[in-house]
Short mmCIF file of C-alpha atoms and ligand atoms in Angstrom, two decimals:
data_model
loop_
_atom_site.label_atom_id
_atom_site.label_comp_id
_atom_site.label_asym_id
_atom_site.label_seq_id
_atom_site.Cartn_x
_atom_site.Cartn_y
_atom_site.Cartn_z
CA MET A 20 -37.59 -13.81 233.47
CA LYS A 21 -38.09 -12.11 230.15
CA LYS A 22 -34.65 -13.52 229.14
CA PHE A 23 -35.75 -17.02 230.23
CA ASN A 24 -38.95 -16.84 228.34
CA SER A 25 -37.16 -16.06 224.99
CA ILE A 26 -34.60 -18.82 225.51
CA PHE A 27 -37.54 -21.18 226.40
CA PHE A 28 -39.41 -20.24 223.18
CA PHE A 29 -36.20 -20.49 221.11
CA ILE A 30 -35.61 -24.00 222.35
CA ILE A 31 -39.33 -25.03 221.86
CA SER A 32 -39.47 -23.67 218.29
CA PHE A 33 -36.11 -25.36 217.64
CA LEU A 34 -37.73 -28.70 218.58
CA ILE A 35 -41.10 -28.13 217.07
CA ILE A 36 -40.40 -26.34 213.80
CA PRO A 37 -38.34 -29.10 212.15
CA SER A 38 -41.06 -31.60 212.85
CA ILE A 39 -43.74 -29.42 211.32
CA TYR A 40 -41.69 -28.87 208.20
CA ALA A 41 -39.93 -32.19 208.27
CA GLN A 42 -39.88 -33.65 204.75
CA LYS A 43 -38.10 -36.60 203.12
CA PHE A 44 -34.65 -37.74 204.16
CA GLU A 45 -32.23 -35.82 201.89
CA GLY A 46 -29.52 -37.50 199.91
CA LEU A 47 -30.64 -41.15 199.82
CA ALA A 48 -30.91 -41.30 196.01
CA LYS A 49 -28.23 -38.97 194.64
CA THR A 50 -28.12 -41.23 191.72
CA PRO A 51 -31.16 -43.30 190.43
CA PRO A 52 -31.80 -46.33 192.74
CA LEU A 53 -30.71 -49.70 191.34
CA GLY A 54 -32.39 -52.87 192.46
CA TRP A 55 -35.00 -55.56 191.97
CA ASN A 56 -38.75 -55.57 192.43
CA SER A 57 -40.97 -58.63 192.70
CA TRP A 58 -44.07 -57.48 190.80
CA ASN A 59 -43.35 -57.65 187.08
CA LYS A 60 -42.42 -61.40 187.21
CA PHE A 61 -44.09 -62.74 190.47
CA GLY A 62 -47.19 -60.54 191.11
CA CYS A 63 -48.71 -61.73 194.37
CA ASN A 64 -46.62 -64.80 194.45
CA VAL A 65 -44.08 -63.46 197.02
CA SER A 66 -42.43 -65.24 199.94
CA GLU A 67 -39.43 -64.95 202.15
CA LYS A 68 -37.95 -67.81 200.19
CA LEU A 69 -38.19 -65.89 196.92
CA ILE A 70 -36.83 -62.73 198.50
CA MET A 71 -33.85 -64.57 200.15
CA GLU A 72 -33.06 -66.53 197.01
CA THR A 73 -33.23 -63.32 194.94
CA ALA A 74 -30.84 -61.55 197.31
CA ASP A 75 -28.49 -64.54 196.99
CA ALA A 76 -28.74 -64.35 193.15
CA MET A 77 -28.17 -60.64 193.12
CA VAL A 78 -24.86 -61.12 194.85
CA VAL A 79 -23.73 -64.36 193.01
CA SER A 80 -24.77 -63.08 189.54
CA GLY A 81 -22.60 -60.03 189.86
CA MET A 82 -25.52 -57.66 189.92
CA LYS A 83 -24.51 -56.34 193.29
CA ASP A 84 -21.12 -55.77 192.08
CA ALA A 85 -22.62 -53.86 189.06
CA GLY A 86 -24.39 -51.54 191.61
CA TYR A 87 -27.68 -53.09 192.36
CA GLN A 88 -28.71 -52.60 195.96
CA TYR A 89 -32.44 -52.79 196.73
CA VAL A 90 -34.49 -55.98 196.97
CA VAL A 91 -38.05 -54.69 197.00
CA ILE A 92 -41.11 -56.91 197.89
CA ASP A 93 -44.03 -55.50 196.06
CA ASP A 94 -47.67 -56.04 197.04
CA CYS A 95 -49.17 -58.99 198.81
CA TRP A 96 -46.68 -59.56 201.59
CA GLN A 97 -49.28 -58.07 204.06
CA ILE A 98 -52.36 -59.93 205.12
CA ALA A 99 -54.09 -58.05 207.85
CA ARG A 100 -53.87 -55.62 210.78
CA ASP A 101 -53.68 -56.77 214.40
CA SER A 102 -55.99 -55.53 217.17
CA LEU A 103 -53.90 -52.44 217.61
CA GLY A 104 -53.91 -51.65 213.96
CA PHE A 105 -50.37 -52.80 213.27
CA ILE A 106 -49.71 -54.36 209.91
CA VAL A 107 -49.22 -58.11 209.83
CA ALA A 108 -47.09 -59.89 207.24
CA ASP A 109 -48.51 -63.18 205.74
CA PRO A 110 -47.33 -65.83 208.23
CA GLN A 111 -47.51 -68.62 205.71
CA ARG A 112 -45.36 -66.71 203.11
CA PHE A 113 -43.15 -64.82 205.61
CA PRO A 114 -42.90 -67.27 208.46
CA SER A 115 -39.68 -65.61 209.92
CA GLY A 116 -41.15 -62.18 209.71
CA ILE A 117 -39.93 -59.05 207.91
CA LYS A 118 -37.33 -58.17 210.50
CA ALA A 119 -35.54 -61.49 210.01
CA LEU A 120 -35.70 -60.98 206.27
CA ALA A 121 -34.35 -57.34 206.53
CA ASP A 122 -31.49 -58.81 208.67
CA TYR A 123 -30.76 -61.39 205.95
CA ILE A 124 -30.76 -58.82 203.18
CA HIS A 125 -28.48 -56.63 205.17
CA SER A 126 -26.09 -59.47 205.93
CA LYS A 127 -25.61 -59.66 202.09
CA GLY A 128 -24.73 -56.03 201.91
CA LEU A 129 -28.07 -55.29 200.30
CA LYS A 130 -31.12 -53.18 201.24
CA LEU A 131 -34.67 -54.20 201.74
CA GLY A 132 -37.69 -52.45 200.08
CA ILE A 133 -41.32 -52.94 200.86
CA TYR A 134 -44.70 -51.81 199.39
CA SER A 135 -47.76 -50.13 200.71
CA CYS A 136 -50.54 -47.96 199.38
CA ALA A 137 -51.93 -44.55 200.41
CA GLY A 138 -55.53 -45.80 200.21
CA ASP A 139 -57.59 -48.11 202.39
CA LYS A 140 -56.47 -51.08 200.28
CA THR A 141 -53.46 -51.84 198.13
CA CYS A 142 -53.94 -52.29 194.37
CA ALA A 143 -54.06 -56.04 194.96
CA GLY A 144 -56.73 -55.56 197.76
CA ARG A 145 -54.36 -56.02 200.79
CA PRO A 146 -54.60 -53.62 203.73
CA GLY A 147 -53.40 -50.10 202.80
CA SER A 148 -51.85 -47.49 204.95
CA ARG A 149 -54.64 -44.89 204.99
CA GLY A 150 -55.03 -43.81 208.67
CA HIS A 151 -52.17 -45.99 209.73
CA GLU A 152 -49.25 -44.07 208.15
CA TYR A 153 -47.34 -43.33 211.34
CA GLN A 154 -47.89 -46.84 212.72
CA ASP A 155 -46.66 -48.38 209.46
CA ALA A 156 -43.63 -46.10 209.09
CA LEU A 157 -42.76 -47.00 212.71
CA MET A 158 -43.05 -50.75 211.90
CA TYR A 159 -40.91 -50.31 208.77
CA ALA A 160 -38.29 -48.46 210.80
CA LYS A 161 -38.30 -51.19 213.54
CA TRP A 162 -37.92 -53.95 210.83
CA GLY A 163 -35.01 -52.12 209.20
CA VAL A 164 -36.74 -51.34 205.86
CA ASP A 165 -34.72 -49.12 203.56
CA TYR A 166 -37.12 -48.29 200.72
CA LEU A 167 -40.92 -47.80 200.48
CA LYS A 168 -42.87 -48.07 197.31
CA TYR A 169 -46.04 -46.19 198.05
CA ASP A 170 -48.95 -46.83 195.71
CA TRP A 171 -52.25 -44.95 194.86
CA CYS A 172 -55.33 -47.26 194.85
CA SER A 173 -58.59 -47.08 196.94
CA THR A 174 -57.80 -43.33 197.55
CA GLU A 175 -61.29 -41.82 197.39
CA ASN A 176 -61.34 -38.21 198.54
CA LEU A 177 -57.58 -38.16 199.17
CA ASN A 178 -55.40 -35.49 197.91
CA ALA A 179 -52.16 -36.94 196.40
CA LEU A 180 -49.75 -34.28 197.79
CA GLY A 181 -51.40 -34.51 201.21
CA ALA A 182 -51.38 -38.20 201.34
CA TYR A 183 -47.69 -38.65 200.18
CA THR A 184 -46.63 -35.80 202.59
CA THR A 185 -48.23 -37.59 205.41
CA MET A 186 -46.21 -40.75 204.72
CA SER A 187 -42.99 -38.69 204.16
CA ARG A 188 -43.52 -37.16 207.51
CA ALA A 189 -44.35 -40.41 209.19
CA ILE A 190 -41.08 -41.81 207.91
CA ARG A 191 -39.16 -38.81 209.14
CA GLU A 192 -40.78 -39.09 212.54
CA ALA A 193 -40.02 -42.90 212.75
CA GLY A 194 -36.35 -41.84 212.35
CA ARG A 195 -35.04 -44.44 209.92
CA PRO A 196 -33.81 -43.08 206.55
CA ILE A 197 -36.16 -44.76 203.94
CA VAL A 198 -36.23 -43.92 200.25
CA LEU A 199 -39.83 -42.99 199.36
CA SER A 200 -40.89 -44.12 195.97
CA ILE A 201 -44.16 -42.31 194.89
CA CYS A 202 -46.18 -44.66 192.71
CA GLU A 203 -49.29 -42.83 191.81
CA CYS A 204 -48.96 -43.41 188.00
CA GLY A 205 -48.55 -39.78 187.06
CA SER A 206 -52.26 -38.99 187.41
CA ASN A 207 -51.67 -36.12 189.84
CA GLN A 208 -48.45 -34.80 188.06
CA PRO A 209 -46.11 -35.83 190.85
CA TRP A 210 -43.25 -34.25 189.00
CA LEU A 211 -44.62 -30.91 190.10
CA TRP A 212 -44.59 -31.69 193.83
CA GLY A 213 -42.71 -34.90 194.38
CA LYS A 214 -39.26 -33.39 194.95
CA GLU A 215 -39.89 -32.30 198.53
CA VAL A 216 -41.80 -35.52 199.52
CA GLY A 217 -40.05 -38.40 197.86
CA HIS A 218 -36.94 -39.60 195.92
CA LEU A 219 -38.75 -40.78 192.73
CA TRP A 220 -42.14 -40.83 191.27
CA ARG A 221 -43.87 -43.06 188.71
CA THR A 222 -44.70 -41.01 185.60
CA THR A 223 -46.97 -43.45 183.91
CA GLY A 224 -49.34 -46.37 184.27
CA ASP A 225 -47.93 -49.89 184.56
CA ILE A 226 -45.39 -51.27 182.10
CA TYR A 227 -46.35 -54.29 180.03
CA ASN A 228 -43.89 -56.93 179.00
CA CYS A 229 -43.43 -55.96 175.39
CA PHE A 230 -41.21 -53.63 173.43
CA ASP A 231 -43.91 -51.75 171.45
CA CYS A 232 -47.50 -52.44 172.20
CA ILE A 233 -50.47 -51.41 174.29
CA GLN A 234 -52.28 -53.99 176.50
CA ASP A 235 -55.81 -52.87 176.82
CA TYR A 236 -57.86 -54.29 179.78
CA GLY A 237 -60.94 -52.29 179.03
CA SER A 238 -61.08 -49.85 182.02
CA TRP A 239 -57.26 -49.44 182.01
CA LYS A 240 -54.27 -50.13 179.90
CA SER A 241 -50.67 -50.95 180.37
CA TRP A 242 -47.81 -49.88 178.22
CA GLY A 243 -44.92 -51.32 176.24
CA ALA A 244 -41.48 -49.93 176.76
CA MET A 245 -41.68 -47.71 173.68
CA GLN A 246 -44.98 -46.23 174.71
CA ILE A 247 -43.62 -45.45 178.09
CA LEU A 248 -40.54 -43.86 176.51
CA ASP A 249 -42.82 -41.52 174.54
CA MET A 250 -44.72 -40.46 177.68
CA GLN A 251 -41.55 -39.06 179.18
CA GLU A 252 -41.70 -36.14 176.85
CA GLY A 253 -41.49 -32.88 178.63
CA LEU A 254 -40.53 -34.31 182.02
CA ARG A 255 -36.74 -34.12 182.09
CA GLN A 256 -36.59 -30.72 183.66
CA TYR A 257 -38.12 -32.14 186.88
CA ALA A 258 -35.55 -34.83 187.39
CA GLY A 259 -32.18 -34.58 189.16
CA PRO A 260 -30.21 -35.99 192.13
CA ASP A 261 -32.52 -37.16 194.91
CA HIS A 262 -35.69 -36.71 192.82
CA TRP A 263 -36.17 -38.90 189.69
CA ASN A 264 -38.85 -39.55 187.08
CA ASP A 265 -39.66 -43.26 187.27
CA PRO A 266 -40.94 -44.80 184.01
CA ASP A 267 -41.61 -48.09 185.94
CA MET A 268 -39.57 -51.26 186.49
CA LEU A 269 -37.67 -53.18 183.89
CA GLU A 270 -39.08 -56.05 181.82
CA VAL A 271 -35.58 -57.22 180.81
CA GLY A 272 -35.47 -60.98 181.05
CA ASN A 273 -39.19 -61.43 180.88
CA GLY A 274 -39.49 -62.44 177.17
CA MET A 275 -38.31 -59.59 174.98
CA SER A 276 -35.67 -60.44 172.27
CA ASN A 277 -32.12 -59.73 173.20
CA ASN A 278 -32.05 -56.63 170.94
CA GLU A 279 -35.16 -55.35 172.56
CA GLU A 280 -33.87 -55.97 176.12
CA ARG A 281 -30.68 -54.09 175.29
CA ALA A 282 -32.67 -51.11 173.80
CA HIS A 283 -35.21 -50.99 176.69
CA PHE A 284 -32.31 -51.08 179.30
CA SER A 285 -30.33 -48.48 177.49
CA MET A 286 -33.15 -46.11 177.16
CA TRP A 287 -33.91 -46.35 180.89
CA ALA A 288 -30.32 -45.58 181.46
CA MET A 289 -30.65 -42.57 179.15
CA LEU A 290 -33.70 -41.38 181.07
CA ALA A 291 -31.84 -41.45 184.30
CA ALA A 292 -34.56 -43.81 185.44
CA PRO A 293 -34.40 -46.02 188.54
CA LEU A 294 -33.15 -49.35 187.16
CA MET A 295 -35.36 -51.95 189.06
CA ALA A 296 -34.88 -55.41 187.48
CA GLY A 297 -38.23 -57.16 187.30
CA ASN A 298 -37.30 -60.66 186.21
CA ASP A 299 -36.41 -63.95 187.99
CA LEU A 300 -32.81 -63.40 188.96
CA ARG A 301 -32.37 -67.05 190.00
CA ASN A 302 -33.04 -68.18 186.49
CA MET A 303 -31.73 -65.82 183.84
CA ASN A 304 -29.85 -66.59 180.77
CA SER A 305 -26.46 -65.07 180.11
CA GLN A 306 -27.71 -62.58 177.58
CA THR A 307 -30.15 -61.01 180.08
CA LEU A 308 -27.44 -60.99 182.72
CA SER A 309 -25.02 -59.25 180.33
CA VAL A 310 -27.63 -56.54 179.73
CA LEU A 311 -28.47 -56.02 183.29
CA THR A 312 -24.78 -55.78 184.37
CA ASN A 313 -23.35 -53.70 181.55
CA LYS A 314 -21.41 -51.38 183.79
CA GLU A 315 -20.73 -48.87 181.06
CA VAL A 316 -24.48 -48.40 180.39
CA ILE A 317 -25.12 -48.33 184.14
CA ALA A 318 -22.50 -45.52 184.41
CA ILE A 319 -24.56 -43.41 181.94
CA ASN A 320 -27.53 -43.91 184.22
CA GLN A 321 -25.56 -43.29 187.36
CA ASP A 322 -23.67 -40.19 186.18
CA SER A 323 -23.24 -37.81 188.97
CA LEU A 324 -24.61 -34.84 187.18
CA GLY A 325 -27.99 -36.55 187.23
CA ILE A 326 -29.27 -34.96 183.99
CA GLN A 327 -31.99 -36.94 182.18
CA GLY A 328 -31.31 -37.40 178.49
CA PHE A 329 -33.41 -36.03 175.69
CA ARG A 330 -34.64 -37.02 172.20
CA TYR A 331 -32.56 -34.89 169.88
CA ALA A 332 -33.66 -36.02 166.51
CA VAL A 333 -35.80 -38.63 164.68
CA ASN A 334 -34.88 -39.81 161.31
CA ASP A 335 -36.50 -42.76 159.45
CA SER A 336 -37.51 -44.43 162.72
CA VAL A 337 -34.16 -43.98 164.28
CA GLU A 338 -34.10 -41.63 167.26
CA THR A 339 -31.00 -39.83 168.48
CA TRP A 340 -30.87 -39.38 172.24
CA ILE A 341 -28.35 -37.28 174.03
CA LYS A 342 -27.25 -37.00 177.76
CA PRO A 343 -24.69 -34.60 179.18
CA LEU A 344 -22.25 -36.39 181.50
CA VAL A 345 -19.54 -35.19 183.86
CA ASN A 346 -16.25 -33.85 182.62
CA ASN A 347 -17.81 -32.65 179.38
CA GLU A 348 -18.46 -36.29 178.15
CA TRP A 349 -21.64 -37.10 176.38
CA ALA A 350 -23.77 -40.14 175.80
CA ILE A 351 -25.23 -40.35 172.37
CA PHE A 352 -27.76 -43.34 171.81
CA TYR A 353 -29.31 -44.31 168.47
CA LEU A 354 -32.56 -46.25 168.88
CA ASN A 355 -33.98 -48.13 165.97
CA ARG A 356 -37.71 -48.36 166.60
CA SER A 357 -38.42 -50.16 163.28
CA LYS A 358 -38.74 -53.81 162.54
CA SER A 359 -36.00 -53.56 159.93
CA PRO A 360 -32.23 -52.84 160.11
CA LYS A 361 -31.34 -49.22 159.54
CA ASN A 362 -28.16 -47.52 158.45
CA ILE A 363 -27.09 -44.44 160.03
CA LEU A 364 -24.52 -42.04 158.95
CA VAL A 365 -23.19 -39.46 161.41
CA ASP A 366 -21.30 -36.54 159.99
CA TRP A 367 -19.59 -35.15 163.14
CA LYS A 368 -18.79 -31.90 161.29
CA LYS A 369 -22.50 -31.00 161.37
CA PHE A 370 -23.07 -32.25 164.91
CA SER A 371 -23.71 -29.24 167.19
CA VAL A 372 -26.10 -29.56 170.17
CA LYS A 373 -27.13 -27.00 172.73
CA ASP A 374 -28.94 -28.40 175.72
CA ASP A 375 -30.91 -25.45 177.17
CA LEU A 376 -31.64 -27.30 180.30
CA SER A 377 -28.06 -27.94 181.42
CA GLY A 378 -26.67 -24.96 179.48
CA LYS A 379 -24.06 -27.41 177.96
CA THR A 380 -23.03 -27.39 174.41
CA LEU A 381 -21.78 -30.42 172.50
CA ASP A 382 -19.68 -29.30 169.45
CA THR A 383 -17.89 -31.82 167.35
CA THR A 384 -18.02 -29.49 164.35
CA ASP A 385 -14.71 -27.59 164.78
CA LYS A 386 -11.24 -28.63 165.92
CA ASN A 387 -12.76 -30.36 169.11
CA LEU A 388 -11.89 -34.05 168.58
CA PHE A 389 -13.76 -36.65 170.59
CA VAL A 390 -12.97 -40.35 171.07
CA ILE A 391 -16.00 -42.59 170.53
CA ARG A 392 -16.65 -45.64 172.67
CA ASP A 393 -19.32 -48.17 171.87
CA LEU A 394 -20.91 -49.29 175.22
CA TRP A 395 -22.23 -52.75 173.97
CA GLN A 396 -19.18 -53.67 172.09
CA LYS A 397 -17.29 -52.22 175.02
CA LYS A 398 -14.44 -50.81 172.91
CA GLU A 399 -13.35 -47.58 171.23
CA ILE A 400 -14.53 -47.36 167.63
CA GLY A 401 -12.67 -44.27 166.48
CA ASP A 402 -13.04 -40.55 166.75
CA THR A 403 -15.08 -37.66 165.45
CA LYS A 404 -12.55 -36.90 162.64
CA LYS A 405 -14.24 -39.45 160.47
CA ASN A 406 -17.97 -39.88 159.67
CA LEU A 407 -19.53 -42.84 161.48
CA SER A 408 -21.51 -45.33 159.26
CA ILE A 409 -23.19 -48.22 161.03
CA THR A 410 -26.22 -50.48 160.72
CA ILE A 411 -28.53 -50.87 163.69
CA PRO A 412 -30.48 -54.09 163.90
CA PRO A 413 -34.30 -53.95 164.34
CA HIS A 414 -35.48 -52.81 167.84
CA ASP A 415 -31.94 -52.30 168.91
CA VAL A 416 -29.68 -49.55 169.99
CA LEU A 417 -26.26 -48.05 169.42
CA CYS A 418 -24.84 -46.60 172.61
CA LEU A 419 -21.88 -44.27 172.27
CA ARG A 420 -20.03 -42.31 174.92
CA ILE A 421 -17.78 -39.65 173.68
CA LYS A 422 -15.09 -37.74 175.31
CA GLN A 423 -12.71 -35.05 174.19
CA LYS A 424 -9.34 -36.27 173.05
CA GLN A 425 -6.40 -34.81 174.87
CA THR A 426 -4.23 -32.94 172.55
CA LYS A 427 -0.56 -33.19 173.28
CA PRO A 428 0.97 -29.76 174.15
CA SER A 429 3.14 -28.66 171.19
CA ILE A 430 6.70 -28.11 172.29
C1 GLA B 13 -49.91 -50.99 190.85
C2 GLA B 13 -48.42 -50.50 190.53
C3 GLA B 13 -47.62 -51.81 190.20
C4 GLA B 13 -47.72 -52.79 191.36
C5 GLA B 13 -49.24 -53.16 191.64
C6 GLA B 13 -49.35 -53.98 192.89
O1 GLA B 13 -50.46 -51.35 189.65
O2 GLA B 13 -48.37 -49.62 189.58
O3 GLA B 13 -46.30 -51.42 189.99
O4 GLA B 13 -47.09 -52.27 192.54
O5 GLA B 13 -49.94 -51.96 191.84
O6 GLA B 13 -50.67 -54.18 193.22
#
């Protein structure tokens, strides 16, 4: 009998303990998620037509081929709760329902993302998930949702870690692996606790469609790409595979100049940020498309080491950013933040960088010879034997990837 009891308790605890401690589904975002989100361009103007056409465009434009995967419907797809409390999609805008939409997205080889909020109401005033977390997660799982952006409005008296943990567990219980994107704008320092709960967390308030400006709405502000870049200071140690700092979605294709789009996109790649396009994929010009699909820049973002880059130096408005990559390769980006062209001169003999976080050292000062590749020109531009002298246009970037030259064994 005693033996039976201990076997019984062993089995029960085996069943119960994992659900008590259940946290996020591991391994869903080993590299930063790549996709598209409706909010920056369309706000509340979402519909199944838009989402299906966007998925089509993602495939036809070559974005899927470049690695983009998630098509995320942001706020305003939901309209009410039914008599049992289940969430209801707007029947005018989503007449076929979310399940049919998910099936369509999956048939294109893509994944569907959806949006909700930890509070009573979403940030646009639609029904939020507070008190309905398990019901909502169940619904998302039934529909075939793959990604949840979970916001933080109308959250009076809620504790952020508690609220996000509840949704994380609800997803786990519903049984479908869903990426959890924590979107509470950095106010509760999600980098300190987000790793166990979700796969990425917003670090700042909303991005604004400009390169370098602040949009002041009185009670709140939204931020240009450069302002957001500066707010990432001190956060790189918290990011890594399956848990990323999220400096918000891209504004590429929404009106910045081509130089600025290139710089914004490159810096998000350098930050190992999720790359969520935020423009109209159905109508983008070839310059925007070539920015969004630069596979060599995307490869810096998607590097399997998952180390976020850092600002190494600032010199006359030109910032040098560095990111260690696999196989002892390195990304070195020069960002010209000024409104005038800037000349840079790189003397590789003086270039020695020790990255304390990764423990890696980049040393081009001695006999180590590195080949230099320009990721926007998409060609090799020499090696570290010679100084590099180059002009960077205003609000633009020079993106280099360097790798050690193989020396031929002497016979
Ligand atoms: C917040 C988020 C945005 C967007 C809106 C939707 O402001 O930060 O990214 O999701 O809510 O209402």
